[in-house]
mmCIF file of C-alpha atoms in Angstrom:
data_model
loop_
_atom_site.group_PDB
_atom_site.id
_atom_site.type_symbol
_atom_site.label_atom_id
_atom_site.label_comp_id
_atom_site.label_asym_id
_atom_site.label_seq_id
_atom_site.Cartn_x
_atom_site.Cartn_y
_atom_site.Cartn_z
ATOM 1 C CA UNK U 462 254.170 -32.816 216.918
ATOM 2 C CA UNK U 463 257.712 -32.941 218.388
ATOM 3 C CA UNK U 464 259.056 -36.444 218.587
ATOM 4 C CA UNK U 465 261.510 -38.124 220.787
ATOM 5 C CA UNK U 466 265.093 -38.327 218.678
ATOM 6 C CA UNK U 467 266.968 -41.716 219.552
ATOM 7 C CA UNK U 468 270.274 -41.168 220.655
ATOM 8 C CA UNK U 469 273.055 -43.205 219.328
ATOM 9 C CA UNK U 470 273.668 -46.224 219.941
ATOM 10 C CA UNK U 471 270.028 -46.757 220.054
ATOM 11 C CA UNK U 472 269.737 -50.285 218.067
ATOM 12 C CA UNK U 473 267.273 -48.972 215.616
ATOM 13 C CA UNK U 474 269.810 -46.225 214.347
ATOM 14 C CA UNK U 475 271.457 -49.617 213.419
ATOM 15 C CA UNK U 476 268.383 -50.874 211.197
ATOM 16 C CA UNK U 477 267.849 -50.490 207.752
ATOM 17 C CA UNK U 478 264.611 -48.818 206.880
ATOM 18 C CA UNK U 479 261.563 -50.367 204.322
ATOM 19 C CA UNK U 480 260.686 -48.834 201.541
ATOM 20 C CA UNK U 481 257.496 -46.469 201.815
ATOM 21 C CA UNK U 482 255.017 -48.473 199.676
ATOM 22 C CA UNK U 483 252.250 -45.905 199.916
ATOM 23 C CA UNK U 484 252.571 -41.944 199.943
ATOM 24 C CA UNK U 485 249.198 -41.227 201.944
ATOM 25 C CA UNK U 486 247.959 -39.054 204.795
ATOM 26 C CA UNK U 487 249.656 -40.807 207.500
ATOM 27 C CA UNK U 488 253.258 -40.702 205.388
ATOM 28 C CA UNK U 489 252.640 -36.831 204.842
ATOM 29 C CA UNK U 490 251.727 -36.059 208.790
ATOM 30 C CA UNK U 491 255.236 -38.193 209.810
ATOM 31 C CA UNK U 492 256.734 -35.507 207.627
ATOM 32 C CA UNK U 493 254.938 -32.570 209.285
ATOM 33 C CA UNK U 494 256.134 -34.089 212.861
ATOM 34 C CA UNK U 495 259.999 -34.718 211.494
ATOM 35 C CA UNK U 496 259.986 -31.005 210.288
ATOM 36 C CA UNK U 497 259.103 -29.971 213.403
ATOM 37 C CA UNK U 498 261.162 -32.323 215.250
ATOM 38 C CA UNK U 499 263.739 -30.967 213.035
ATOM 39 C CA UNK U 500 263.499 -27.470 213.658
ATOM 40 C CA UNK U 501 262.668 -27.988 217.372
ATOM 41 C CA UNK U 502 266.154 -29.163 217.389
ATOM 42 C CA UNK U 503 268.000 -26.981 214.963
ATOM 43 C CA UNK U 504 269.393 -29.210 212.438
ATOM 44 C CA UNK U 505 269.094 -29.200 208.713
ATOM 45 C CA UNK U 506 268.304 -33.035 208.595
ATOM 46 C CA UNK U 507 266.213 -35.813 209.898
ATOM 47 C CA UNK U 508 265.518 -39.411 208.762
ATOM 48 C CA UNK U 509 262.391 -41.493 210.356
ATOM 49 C CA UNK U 510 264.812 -43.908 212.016
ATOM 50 C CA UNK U 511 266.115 -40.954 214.056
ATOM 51 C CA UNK U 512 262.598 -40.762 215.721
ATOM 52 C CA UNK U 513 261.966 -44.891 216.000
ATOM 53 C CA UNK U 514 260.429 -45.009 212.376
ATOM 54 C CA UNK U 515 262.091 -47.250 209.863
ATOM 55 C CA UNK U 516 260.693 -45.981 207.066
ATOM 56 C CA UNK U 517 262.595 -44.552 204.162
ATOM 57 C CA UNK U 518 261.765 -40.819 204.542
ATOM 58 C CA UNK U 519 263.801 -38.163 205.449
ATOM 59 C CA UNK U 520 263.409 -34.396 205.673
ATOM 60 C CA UNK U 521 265.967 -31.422 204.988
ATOM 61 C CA UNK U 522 265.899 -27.766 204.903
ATOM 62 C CA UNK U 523 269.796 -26.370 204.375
ATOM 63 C CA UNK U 524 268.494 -22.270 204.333
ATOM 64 C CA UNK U 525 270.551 -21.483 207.158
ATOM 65 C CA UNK U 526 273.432 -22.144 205.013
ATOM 66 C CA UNK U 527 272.091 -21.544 201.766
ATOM 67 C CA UNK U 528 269.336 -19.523 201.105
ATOM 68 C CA UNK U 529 268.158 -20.203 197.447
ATOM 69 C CA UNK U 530 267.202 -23.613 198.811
ATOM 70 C CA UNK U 531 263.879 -25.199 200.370
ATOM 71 C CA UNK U 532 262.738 -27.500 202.470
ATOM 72 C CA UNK U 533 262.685 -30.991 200.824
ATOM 73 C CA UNK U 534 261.043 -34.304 202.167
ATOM 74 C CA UNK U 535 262.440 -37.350 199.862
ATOM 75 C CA UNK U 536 260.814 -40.500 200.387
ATOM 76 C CA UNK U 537 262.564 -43.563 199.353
ATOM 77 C CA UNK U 538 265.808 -41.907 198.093
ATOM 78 C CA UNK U 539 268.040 -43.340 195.983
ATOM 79 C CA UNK U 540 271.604 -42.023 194.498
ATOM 80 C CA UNK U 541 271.764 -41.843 191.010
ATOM 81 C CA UNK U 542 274.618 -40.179 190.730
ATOM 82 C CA UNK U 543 277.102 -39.460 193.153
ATOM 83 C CA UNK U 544 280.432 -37.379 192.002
ATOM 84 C CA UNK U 545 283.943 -35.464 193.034
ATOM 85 C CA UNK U 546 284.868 -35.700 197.048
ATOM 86 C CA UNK U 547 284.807 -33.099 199.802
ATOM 87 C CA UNK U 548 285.309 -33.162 203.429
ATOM 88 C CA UNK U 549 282.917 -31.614 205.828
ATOM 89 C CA UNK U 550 282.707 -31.316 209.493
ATOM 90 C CA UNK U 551 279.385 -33.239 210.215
ATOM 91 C CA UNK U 552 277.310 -33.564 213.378
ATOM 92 C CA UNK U 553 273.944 -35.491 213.961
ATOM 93 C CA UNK U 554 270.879 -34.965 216.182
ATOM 94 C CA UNK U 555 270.993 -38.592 217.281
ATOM 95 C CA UNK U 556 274.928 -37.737 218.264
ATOM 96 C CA UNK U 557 274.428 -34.322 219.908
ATOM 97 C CA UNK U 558 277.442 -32.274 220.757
ATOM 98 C CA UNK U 559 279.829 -34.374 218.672
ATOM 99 C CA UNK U 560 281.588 -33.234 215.128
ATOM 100 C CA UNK U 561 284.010 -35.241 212.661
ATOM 101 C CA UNK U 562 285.111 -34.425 209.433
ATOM 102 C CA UNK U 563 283.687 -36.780 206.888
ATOM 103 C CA UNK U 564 284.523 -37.500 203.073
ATOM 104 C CA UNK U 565 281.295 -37.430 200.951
ATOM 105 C CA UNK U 566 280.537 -36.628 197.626
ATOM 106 C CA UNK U 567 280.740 -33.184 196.225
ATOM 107 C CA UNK U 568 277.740 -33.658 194.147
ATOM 108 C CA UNK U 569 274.723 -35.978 194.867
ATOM 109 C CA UNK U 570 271.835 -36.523 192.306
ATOM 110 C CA UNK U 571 269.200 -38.354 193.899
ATOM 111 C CA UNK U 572 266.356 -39.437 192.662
ATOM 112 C CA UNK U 573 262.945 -39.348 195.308
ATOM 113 C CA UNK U 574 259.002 -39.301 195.642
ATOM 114 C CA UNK U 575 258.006 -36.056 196.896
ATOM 115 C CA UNK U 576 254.743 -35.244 199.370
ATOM 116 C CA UNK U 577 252.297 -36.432 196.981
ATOM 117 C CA UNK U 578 254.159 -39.233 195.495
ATOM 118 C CA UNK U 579 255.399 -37.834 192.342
ATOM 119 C CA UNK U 580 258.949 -38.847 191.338
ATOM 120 C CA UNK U 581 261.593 -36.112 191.417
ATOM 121 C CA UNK U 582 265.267 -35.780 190.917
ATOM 122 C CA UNK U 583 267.437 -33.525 191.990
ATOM 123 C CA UNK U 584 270.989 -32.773 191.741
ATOM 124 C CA UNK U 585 272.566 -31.464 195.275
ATOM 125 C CA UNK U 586 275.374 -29.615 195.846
ATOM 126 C CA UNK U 587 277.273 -27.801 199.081
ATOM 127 C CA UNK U 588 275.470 -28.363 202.205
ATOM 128 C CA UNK U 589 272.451 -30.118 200.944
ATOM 129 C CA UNK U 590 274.565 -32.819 199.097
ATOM 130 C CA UNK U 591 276.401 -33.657 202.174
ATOM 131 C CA UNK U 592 272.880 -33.326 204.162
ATOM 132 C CA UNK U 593 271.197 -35.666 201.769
ATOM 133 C CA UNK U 594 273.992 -38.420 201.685
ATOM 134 C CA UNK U 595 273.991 -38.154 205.250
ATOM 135 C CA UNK U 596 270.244 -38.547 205.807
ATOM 136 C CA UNK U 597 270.062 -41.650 203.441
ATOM 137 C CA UNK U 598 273.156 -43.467 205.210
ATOM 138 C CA UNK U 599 270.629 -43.302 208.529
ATOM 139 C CA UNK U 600 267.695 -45.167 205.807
ATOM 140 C CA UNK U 601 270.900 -47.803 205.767
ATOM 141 C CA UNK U 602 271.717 -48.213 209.289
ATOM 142 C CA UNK U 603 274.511 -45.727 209.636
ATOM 143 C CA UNK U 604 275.454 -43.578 211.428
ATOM 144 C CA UNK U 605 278.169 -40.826 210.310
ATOM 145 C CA UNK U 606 280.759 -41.731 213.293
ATOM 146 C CA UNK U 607 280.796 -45.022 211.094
ATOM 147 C CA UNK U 608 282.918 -43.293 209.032
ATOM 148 C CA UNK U 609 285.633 -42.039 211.240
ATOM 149 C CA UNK U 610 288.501 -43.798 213.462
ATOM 150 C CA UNK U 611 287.621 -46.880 215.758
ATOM 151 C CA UNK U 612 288.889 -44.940 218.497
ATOM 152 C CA UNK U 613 287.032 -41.425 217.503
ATOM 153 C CA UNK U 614 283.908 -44.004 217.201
ATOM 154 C CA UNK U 615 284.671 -45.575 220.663
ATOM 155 C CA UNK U 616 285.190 -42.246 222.733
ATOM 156 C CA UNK U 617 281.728 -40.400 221.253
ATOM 157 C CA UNK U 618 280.244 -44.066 222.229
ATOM 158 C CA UNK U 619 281.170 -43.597 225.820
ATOM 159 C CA UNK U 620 279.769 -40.071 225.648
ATOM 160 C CA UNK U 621 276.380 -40.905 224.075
ATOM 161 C CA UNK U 622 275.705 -43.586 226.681
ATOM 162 C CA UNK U 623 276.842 -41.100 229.688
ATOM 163 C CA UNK U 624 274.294 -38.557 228.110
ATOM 164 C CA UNK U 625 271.680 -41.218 227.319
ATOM 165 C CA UNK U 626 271.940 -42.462 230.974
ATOM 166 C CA UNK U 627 271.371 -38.794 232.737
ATOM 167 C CA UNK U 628 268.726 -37.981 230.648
ATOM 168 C CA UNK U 629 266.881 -41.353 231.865
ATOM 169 C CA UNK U 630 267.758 -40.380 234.835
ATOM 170 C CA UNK U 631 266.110 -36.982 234.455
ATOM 171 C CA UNK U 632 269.748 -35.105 235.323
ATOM 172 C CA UNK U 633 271.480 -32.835 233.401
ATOM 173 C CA UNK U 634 274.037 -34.282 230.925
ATOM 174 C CA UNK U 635 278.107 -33.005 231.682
ATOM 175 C CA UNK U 636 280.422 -34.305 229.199
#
Protein backbone atom coordinates (compact mmCIF):
# COMPACT_ATOMS: atom_id res chain seq x y z
CA UNK A 1 0.00 0.00 0.00
CA UNK A 2 1.02 3.58 -0.94
CA UNK A 3 1.15 5.86 2.05
CA UNK A 4 0.70 9.50 2.51
CA UNK A 5 4.50 11.17 2.78
CA UNK A 6 4.45 14.20 5.35
CA UNK A 7 5.71 17.17 3.94
CA UNK A 8 8.13 19.25 5.81
CA UNK A 9 7.57 21.04 8.33
CA UNK A 10 5.16 18.46 9.39
CA UNK A 11 5.97 18.29 13.37
CA UNK A 12 6.56 14.62 13.33
CA UNK A 13 9.52 14.99 10.75
CA UNK A 14 10.73 16.85 13.94
CA UNK A 15 10.36 13.67 16.33
CA UNK A 16 12.76 11.25 17.15
CA UNK A 17 11.70 7.73 16.40
CA UNK A 18 11.57 4.48 19.17
CA UNK A 19 13.42 1.78 18.77
CA UNK A 20 11.61 -1.29 17.00
CA UNK A 21 11.44 -3.73 19.96
CA UNK A 22 9.95 -6.56 17.95
CA UNK A 23 10.74 -7.58 14.19
CA UNK A 24 7.23 -9.32 13.44
CA UNK A 25 4.60 -9.42 10.71
CA UNK A 26 3.28 -6.06 11.20
CA UNK A 27 7.14 -4.47 11.18
CA UNK A 28 7.78 -6.50 7.84
CA UNK A 29 4.28 -5.29 6.02
CA UNK A 30 5.32 -1.33 7.11
CA UNK A 31 8.35 -2.24 5.04
CA UNK A 32 6.42 -3.67 2.07
CA UNK A 33 4.15 -0.30 2.15
CA UNK A 34 7.48 2.14 2.54
CA UNK A 35 8.98 0.27 -0.54
CA UNK A 36 6.19 0.96 -2.35
CA UNK A 37 5.66 4.32 -1.09
CA UNK A 38 9.17 4.66 -2.07
CA UNK A 39 9.08 3.68 -5.50
CA UNK A 40 5.62 5.24 -6.06
CA UNK A 41 7.56 8.32 -5.54
CA UNK A 42 10.91 7.71 -7.11
CA UNK A 43 13.38 8.12 -4.46
CA UNK A 44 16.08 5.85 -3.23
CA UNK A 45 15.09 6.41 0.51
CA UNK A 46 12.37 6.41 3.04
CA UNK A 47 12.26 6.42 6.87
CA UNK A 48 8.78 5.55 8.83
CA UNK A 49 8.61 9.11 10.15
CA UNK A 50 8.29 10.28 6.53
CA UNK A 51 4.87 8.42 6.40
CA UNK A 52 3.63 9.42 10.27
CA UNK A 53 5.47 6.28 11.79
CA UNK A 54 8.09 6.91 14.41
CA UNK A 55 9.59 3.89 14.34
CA UNK A 56 13.23 3.31 13.62
CA UNK A 57 13.00 1.67 10.15
CA UNK A 58 13.96 2.87 7.05
CA UNK A 59 14.13 1.48 3.53
CA UNK A 60 16.69 2.11 0.54
CA UNK A 61 17.28 0.83 -2.83
CA UNK A 62 20.30 3.10 -4.61
CA UNK A 63 20.17 0.74 -8.21
CA UNK A 64 19.37 3.62 -10.18
CA UNK A 65 22.70 4.88 -9.36
CA UNK A 66 24.48 1.88 -8.67
CA UNK A 67 23.61 -1.27 -9.89
CA UNK A 68 25.61 -3.96 -7.89
CA UNK A 69 23.44 -2.85 -4.98
CA UNK A 70 19.95 -4.04 -3.45
CA UNK A 71 17.27 -3.03 -1.78
CA UNK A 72 17.97 -2.84 2.01
CA UNK A 73 15.40 -2.30 4.95
CA UNK A 74 17.57 -1.50 8.29
CA UNK A 75 15.68 -1.45 11.33
CA UNK A 76 17.08 0.33 14.23
CA UNK A 77 20.31 1.60 12.55
CA UNK A 78 23.09 2.63 14.19
CA UNK A 79 26.63 4.14 12.84
CA UNK A 80 29.46 2.30 13.76
CA UNK A 81 31.68 3.81 11.82
CA UNK A 82 31.45 6.82 9.97
CA UNK A 83 34.71 8.08 7.84
CA UNK A 84 36.36 10.74 5.15
CA UNK A 85 33.79 13.73 3.94
CA UNK A 86 32.02 14.35 0.64
CA UNK A 87 29.52 16.74 -0.54
CA UNK A 88 26.43 15.71 -2.35
CA UNK A 89 23.51 17.46 -3.76
CA UNK A 90 20.61 15.92 -1.64
CA UNK A 91 16.84 16.15 -2.00
CA UNK A 92 14.02 14.50 0.17
CA UNK A 93 10.50 13.18 -0.52
CA UNK A 94 9.16 15.05 2.49
CA UNK A 95 10.95 18.34 0.73
CA UNK A 96 9.90 17.75 -2.90
CA UNK A 97 11.41 19.88 -5.58
CA UNK A 98 14.17 21.26 -3.35
CA UNK A 99 18.17 20.31 -3.58
CA UNK A 100 21.25 21.47 -1.32
CA UNK A 101 24.55 20.29 -1.24
CA UNK A 102 25.28 18.56 2.01
CA UNK A 103 28.64 17.34 3.76
CA UNK A 104 28.31 13.67 4.90
CA UNK A 105 30.54 11.00 5.33
CA UNK A 106 32.28 9.28 2.53
CA UNK A 107 31.97 5.98 4.13
CA UNK A 108 29.20 4.80 6.57
CA UNK A 109 29.32 1.34 8.37
CA UNK A 110 26.19 0.77 10.01
CA UNK A 111 25.23 -1.75 11.88
CA UNK A 112 21.10 -2.96 11.52
CA UNK A 113 18.42 -5.83 12.02
CA UNK A 114 17.35 -6.96 8.76
CA UNK A 115 13.55 -8.39 7.76
CA UNK A 116 13.71 -11.20 10.03
CA UNK A 117 15.57 -9.67 12.81
CA UNK A 118 18.99 -10.89 12.30
CA UNK A 119 21.79 -8.38 12.98
CA UNK A 120 23.78 -7.18 9.96
CA UNK A 121 26.47 -4.73 9.21
CA UNK A 122 27.33 -3.20 6.40
CA UNK A 123 29.82 -0.84 5.19
CA UNK A 124 28.26 1.89 2.58
CA UNK A 125 29.83 3.77 0.21
CA UNK A 126 28.77 6.43 -2.83
CA UNK A 127 25.16 6.93 -3.00
CA UNK A 128 24.01 4.48 -0.46
CA UNK A 129 26.32 5.97 2.30
CA UNK A 130 24.94 9.34 1.80
CA UNK A 131 21.29 7.61 1.44
CA UNK A 132 21.74 5.76 4.66
CA UNK A 133 23.10 8.76 6.80
CA UNK A 134 20.38 10.62 5.42
CA UNK A 135 17.59 8.17 6.23
CA UNK A 136 18.82 7.73 9.91
CA UNK A 137 19.07 11.68 10.53
CA UNK A 138 14.98 11.49 9.73
CA UNK A 139 15.00 8.34 12.83
CA UNK A 140 16.59 11.64 14.77
CA UNK A 141 14.30 14.34 13.90
CA UNK A 142 16.13 15.88 11.00
CA UNK A 143 15.66 16.89 8.27
CA UNK A 144 18.62 17.48 5.61
CA UNK A 145 17.76 21.41 5.08
CA UNK A 146 18.98 21.30 8.84
CA UNK A 147 22.14 21.24 7.53
CA UNK A 148 22.30 24.14 5.21
CA UNK A 149 22.07 28.14 5.67
CA UNK A 150 19.28 29.72 7.96
CA UNK A 151 18.24 31.57 5.07
CA UNK A 152 18.41 28.46 2.41
CA UNK A 153 16.32 26.71 5.43
CA UNK A 154 13.87 29.71 5.67
CA UNK A 155 13.10 30.17 1.82
CA UNK A 156 12.41 26.09 1.14
CA UNK A 157 10.17 26.66 4.50
CA UNK A 158 8.04 29.19 2.76
CA UNK A 159 7.85 26.88 -0.24
CA UNK A 160 6.86 23.67 1.60
CA UNK A 161 4.01 25.45 3.38
CA UNK A 162 2.77 27.17 -0.08
CA UNK A 163 2.82 23.51 -1.53
CA UNK A 164 1.41 21.93 1.64
CA UNK A 165 -1.45 24.53 1.59
CA UNK A 166 -2.59 23.87 -2.30
CA UNK A 167 -2.48 20.42 -1.96
CA UNK A 168 -5.07 20.76 1.11
CA UNK A 169 -6.68 22.75 -0.89
CA UNK A 170 -6.87 20.17 -3.67
CA UNK A 171 -5.02 22.84 -6.30
CA UNK A 172 -2.12 22.39 -8.09
CA UNK A 173 1.14 23.47 -6.38
CA UNK A 174 3.26 26.62 -8.48
CA UNK A 175 6.40 27.46 -6.86
Amino acid sequence: MVREILIWPDPILKQKAKPVVKVDDKVRALIKDMFETMYAAEGVGLAAPQVGILQRIIVLDTRPQQPDSKPLAMINPEFVALEGETTYTEGCLSIPGEAEDVDRAAVATVRYLDEDGQEQTLRCDGLLAIAVQHETDHLDGTVFVDHVSTLKREFIRKRMKKLKASKEQGAPASA
